[in-house]
PDB file of C-alpha atoms in Angstrom:
ATOM      1  CA  SER A1111      14.932 -32.990 -26.375  1.00  0.00           C
ATOM      2  CA  ALA A1112      14.824 -29.645 -24.606  1.00  0.00           C
ATOM      3  CA  GLN A1113      12.978 -28.043 -27.499  1.00  0.00           C
ATOM      4  CA  ILE A1114      10.483 -30.902 -27.610  1.00  0.00           C
ATOM      5  CA  ALA A1115       9.869 -30.628 -23.865  1.00  0.00           C
ATOM      6  CA  ASP A1116       9.438 -26.873 -24.191  1.00  0.00           C
ATOM      7  CA  LEU A1117       6.932 -27.256 -27.019  1.00  0.00           C
ATOM      8  CA  GLN A1118       5.026 -29.920 -25.086  1.00  0.00           C
ATOM      9  CA  GLN A1119       4.820 -27.597 -22.066  1.00  0.00           C
ATOM     10  CA  LYS A1120       3.537 -24.765 -24.268  1.00  0.00           C
ATOM     11  CA  LEU A1121       0.878 -27.085 -25.701  1.00  0.00           C
ATOM     12  CA  LEU A1122      -0.194 -28.118 -22.199  1.00  0.00           C
ATOM     13  CA  ASP A1123      -0.426 -24.490 -21.076  1.00  0.00           C
ATOM     14  CA  ALA A1124      -2.454 -23.530 -24.150  1.00  0.00           C
ATOM     15  CA  ASP A1125      -4.682 -26.565 -23.678  1.00  0.00           C
ATOM     16  CA  ASN A1126      -5.381 -25.623 -20.038  1.00  0.00           C
ATOM     17  CA  GLY A1127      -6.407 -22.128 -21.070  1.00  0.00           C
ATOM     18  CA  ASP A1128      -8.696 -23.542 -23.739  1.00  0.00           C
ATOM     19  CA  ARG A1129     -10.215 -26.010 -21.267  1.00  0.00           C
ATOM     20  CA  VAL A1130     -11.289 -23.246 -18.910  1.00  0.00           C
ATOM     21  CA  LYS A1131     -12.938 -21.394 -21.785  1.00  0.00           C
ATOM     22  CA  GLN A1132     -14.538 -24.579 -23.081  1.00  0.00           C
ATOM     23  CA  ARG A1133     -15.891 -25.346 -19.618  1.00  0.00           C
ATOM     24  CA  TRP A1134     -17.754 -22.040 -19.530  1.00  0.00           C
ATOM     25  CA  ASP A1135     -18.836 -22.381 -23.151  1.00  0.00           C
ATOM     26  CA  SER A1136     -20.095 -25.937 -22.658  1.00  0.00           C
ATOM     27  CA  ILE A1137     -22.560 -25.232 -19.848  1.00  0.00           C
ATOM     28  CA  ALA A1138     -25.622 -27.071 -21.091  1.00  0.00           C
ATOM     29  CA  THR A1139     -27.813 -27.842 -18.094  1.00  0.00           C
ATOM     30  CA  ILE A1140     -29.478 -25.722 -15.482  1.00  0.00           C
ATOM     31  CA  LEU A1141     -27.564 -27.595 -12.779  1.00  0.00           C
ATOM     32  CA  GLU A1142     -24.247 -26.682 -14.397  1.00  0.00           C
ATOM     33  CA  ALA A1143     -25.413 -23.072 -14.742  1.00  0.00           C
ATOM     34  CA  LYS A1144     -26.416 -22.998 -11.055  1.00  0.00           C
ATOM     35  CA  CYS A1145     -23.045 -24.382 -10.031  1.00  0.00           C
ATOM     36  CA  ALA A1146     -21.230 -21.862 -12.209  1.00  0.00           C
ATOM     37  CA  LEU A1147     -23.364 -19.036 -10.868  1.00  0.00           C
ATOM     38  CA  LYS A1148     -22.774 -20.167  -7.296  1.00  0.00           C
ATOM     39  CA  TYR A1149     -19.034 -20.226  -7.930  1.00  0.00           C
ATOM     40  CA  LEU A1150     -19.080 -16.768  -9.528  1.00  0.00           C
ATOM     41  CA  LEU A1151     -21.133 -15.307  -6.681  1.00  0.00           C
ATOM     42  CA  GLY A1152     -18.701 -16.822  -4.177  1.00  0.00           C
ATOM     43  CA  GLU A1153     -15.822 -15.197  -6.036  1.00  0.00           C
ATOM     44  CA  LEU A1154     -17.710 -11.891  -6.089  1.00  0.00           C
ATOM     45  CA  VAL A1155     -18.318 -11.990  -2.344  1.00  0.00           C
ATOM     46  CA  SER A1156     -14.707 -12.917  -1.735  1.00  0.00           C
ATOM     47  CA  SER A1157     -13.440 -10.042  -3.851  1.00  0.00           C
ATOM     48  CA  LYS A1158     -15.853  -7.599  -2.166  1.00  0.00           C
ATOM     49  CA  VAL A1159     -14.584  -8.689   1.258  1.00  0.00           C
ATOM     50  CA  GLN A1160     -11.008  -8.276   0.064  1.00  0.00           C
ATOM     51  CA  GLU A1161     -11.838  -4.832  -1.346  1.00  0.00           C
ATOM     52  CA  SER A1162     -13.417  -3.811   1.950  1.00  0.00           C
ATOM     53  CA  LYS A1163     -10.355  -4.949   3.904  1.00  0.00           C
ATOM     54  CA  LEU A1164      -8.028  -3.104   1.551  1.00  0.00           C
ATOM     55  CA  GLU A1165     -10.159   0.045   1.736  1.00  0.00           C
ATOM     56  CA  SER A1166     -10.111  -0.121   5.533  1.00  0.00           C
ATOM     57  CA  SER A1167      -6.358  -0.592   5.499  1.00  0.00           C
ATOM     58  CA  LEU A1168      -5.980   2.360   3.144  1.00  0.00           C
ATOM     59  CA  GLN A1169      -8.075   4.601   5.406  1.00  0.00           C
ATOM     60  CA  GLN A1170      -6.028   3.511   8.432  1.00  0.00           C
ATOM     61  CA  SER A1171      -2.805   4.244   6.573  1.00  0.00           C
ATOM     62  CA  LYS A1172      -4.090   7.680   5.562  1.00  0.00           C
ATOM     63  CA  ALA A1173      -4.994   8.448   9.177  1.00  0.00           C
ATOM     64  CA  ASN A1174      -1.559   7.285  10.345  1.00  0.00           C
ATOM     65  CA  CYS A1175       0.117   9.401   7.677  1.00  0.00           C
ATOM     66  CA  SER A1176      -1.876  12.450   8.743  1.00  0.00           C
ATOM     67  CA  ASP A1177      -0.903  11.915  12.381  1.00  0.00           C
ATOM     68  CA  ILE A1178       2.752  11.542  11.471  1.00  0.00           C
ATOM     69  CA  GLN A1179       2.643  14.709   9.361  1.00  0.00           C
ATOM     70  CA  LYS A1180       1.175  16.618  12.319  1.00  0.00           C
ATOM     71  CA  LEU A1181       3.906  15.277  14.589  1.00  0.00           C
ATOM     72  CA  LEU A1182       6.547  16.233  12.050  1.00  0.00           C
ATOM     73  CA  THR A1183       5.179  19.767  11.794  1.00  0.00           C
ATOM     74  CA  GLU A1184       5.138  20.108  15.589  1.00  0.00           C
ATOM     75  CA  GLU A1185       8.708  18.854  15.853  1.00  0.00           C
ATOM     76  CA  ARG A1186       9.872  21.269  13.154  1.00  0.00           C
ATOM     77  CA  ASN A1187       8.237  24.123  15.047  1.00  0.00           C
ATOM     78  CA  ASN A1188       9.926  22.976  18.260  1.00  0.00           C
ATOM     79  CA  ILE A1189      13.281  22.868  16.500  1.00  0.00           C
ATOM     80  CA  LYS A1190      12.762  26.401  15.142  1.00  0.00           C
ATOM     81  CA  GLU A1191      11.904  27.655  18.631  1.00  0.00           C
ATOM     82  CA  MET A1192      14.940  25.922  20.098  1.00  0.00           C
ATOM     83  CA  GLU A1193      17.192  27.370  17.394  1.00  0.00           C
ATOM     84  CA  ALA A1194      15.835  30.870  18.065  1.00  0.00           C
ATOM     85  CA  GLU A1195      16.389  30.406  21.789  1.00  0.00           C
ATOM     86  CA  PHE A1196      19.889  29.119  21.154  1.00  0.00           C
ATOM     87  CA  GLN A1197      20.676  32.120  18.940  1.00  0.00           C
ATOM     88  CA  ASN A1198      19.436  34.473  21.666  1.00  0.00           C
ATOM     89  CA  GLN A1199      21.579  32.750  24.282  1.00  0.00           C
ATOM     90  CA  LEU A1200      24.545  32.892  21.917  1.00  0.00           C
ATOM     91  CA  LEU A1201      24.051  36.647  21.443  1.00  0.00           C
ATOM     92  CA  VAL A1202      23.807  37.158  25.195  1.00  0.00           C
ATOM     93  CA  GLN A1203      26.999  35.161  25.722  1.00  0.00           C
ATOM     94  CA  GLU A1204      28.783  37.142  23.008  1.00  0.00           C
ATOM     95  CA  GLN A1205      27.656  40.403  24.591  1.00  0.00           C
ATOM     96  CA  HIS A1206      28.897  39.268  28.015  1.00  0.00           C
ATOM     97  CA  HIS A1207      32.183  38.243  26.454  1.00  0.00           C
ATOM     98  CA  GLN A1208      32.508  41.600  24.670  1.00  0.00           C
ATOM     99  CA  GLU A1209      31.788  43.411  27.942  1.00  0.00           C
ATOM    100  CA  LYS A1210      34.463  41.404  29.706  1.00  0.00           C
ATOM    101  CA  VAL A1211      36.963  42.101  26.951  1.00  0.00           C
TER     102      VAL A1211
END
C-alpha cells in the first residue's frame, strides 16, 4: 500500500510538471498568448523589483560593514595608545619603586 501510494504521488508530481509544459506548448490563440505574455511581464517586473531591493540591501550592508571596520580600526588604535601609556606608567612606577628601595 505504501509503495502504491508513493508511486501514485510520483505520477501526480510528474503529471503536474508535464501540465505546465503542455500549457505553454498549447498556446494556440492570440488571447492566450497575450495572457501568457502579460503573466511573464508581471513576473519580470516582480523579479526586477526584488533584484533592486536586494541590491539596495547589499549596498547598505556594505556601507555598514565599512563603518564597522573603521570603528574597529579606531578602537584598535585606541587600545594600542592605552597600552603604550600603561607601559610608560608601569616603567615610571618601577623606577619610583627602585629609587625607594
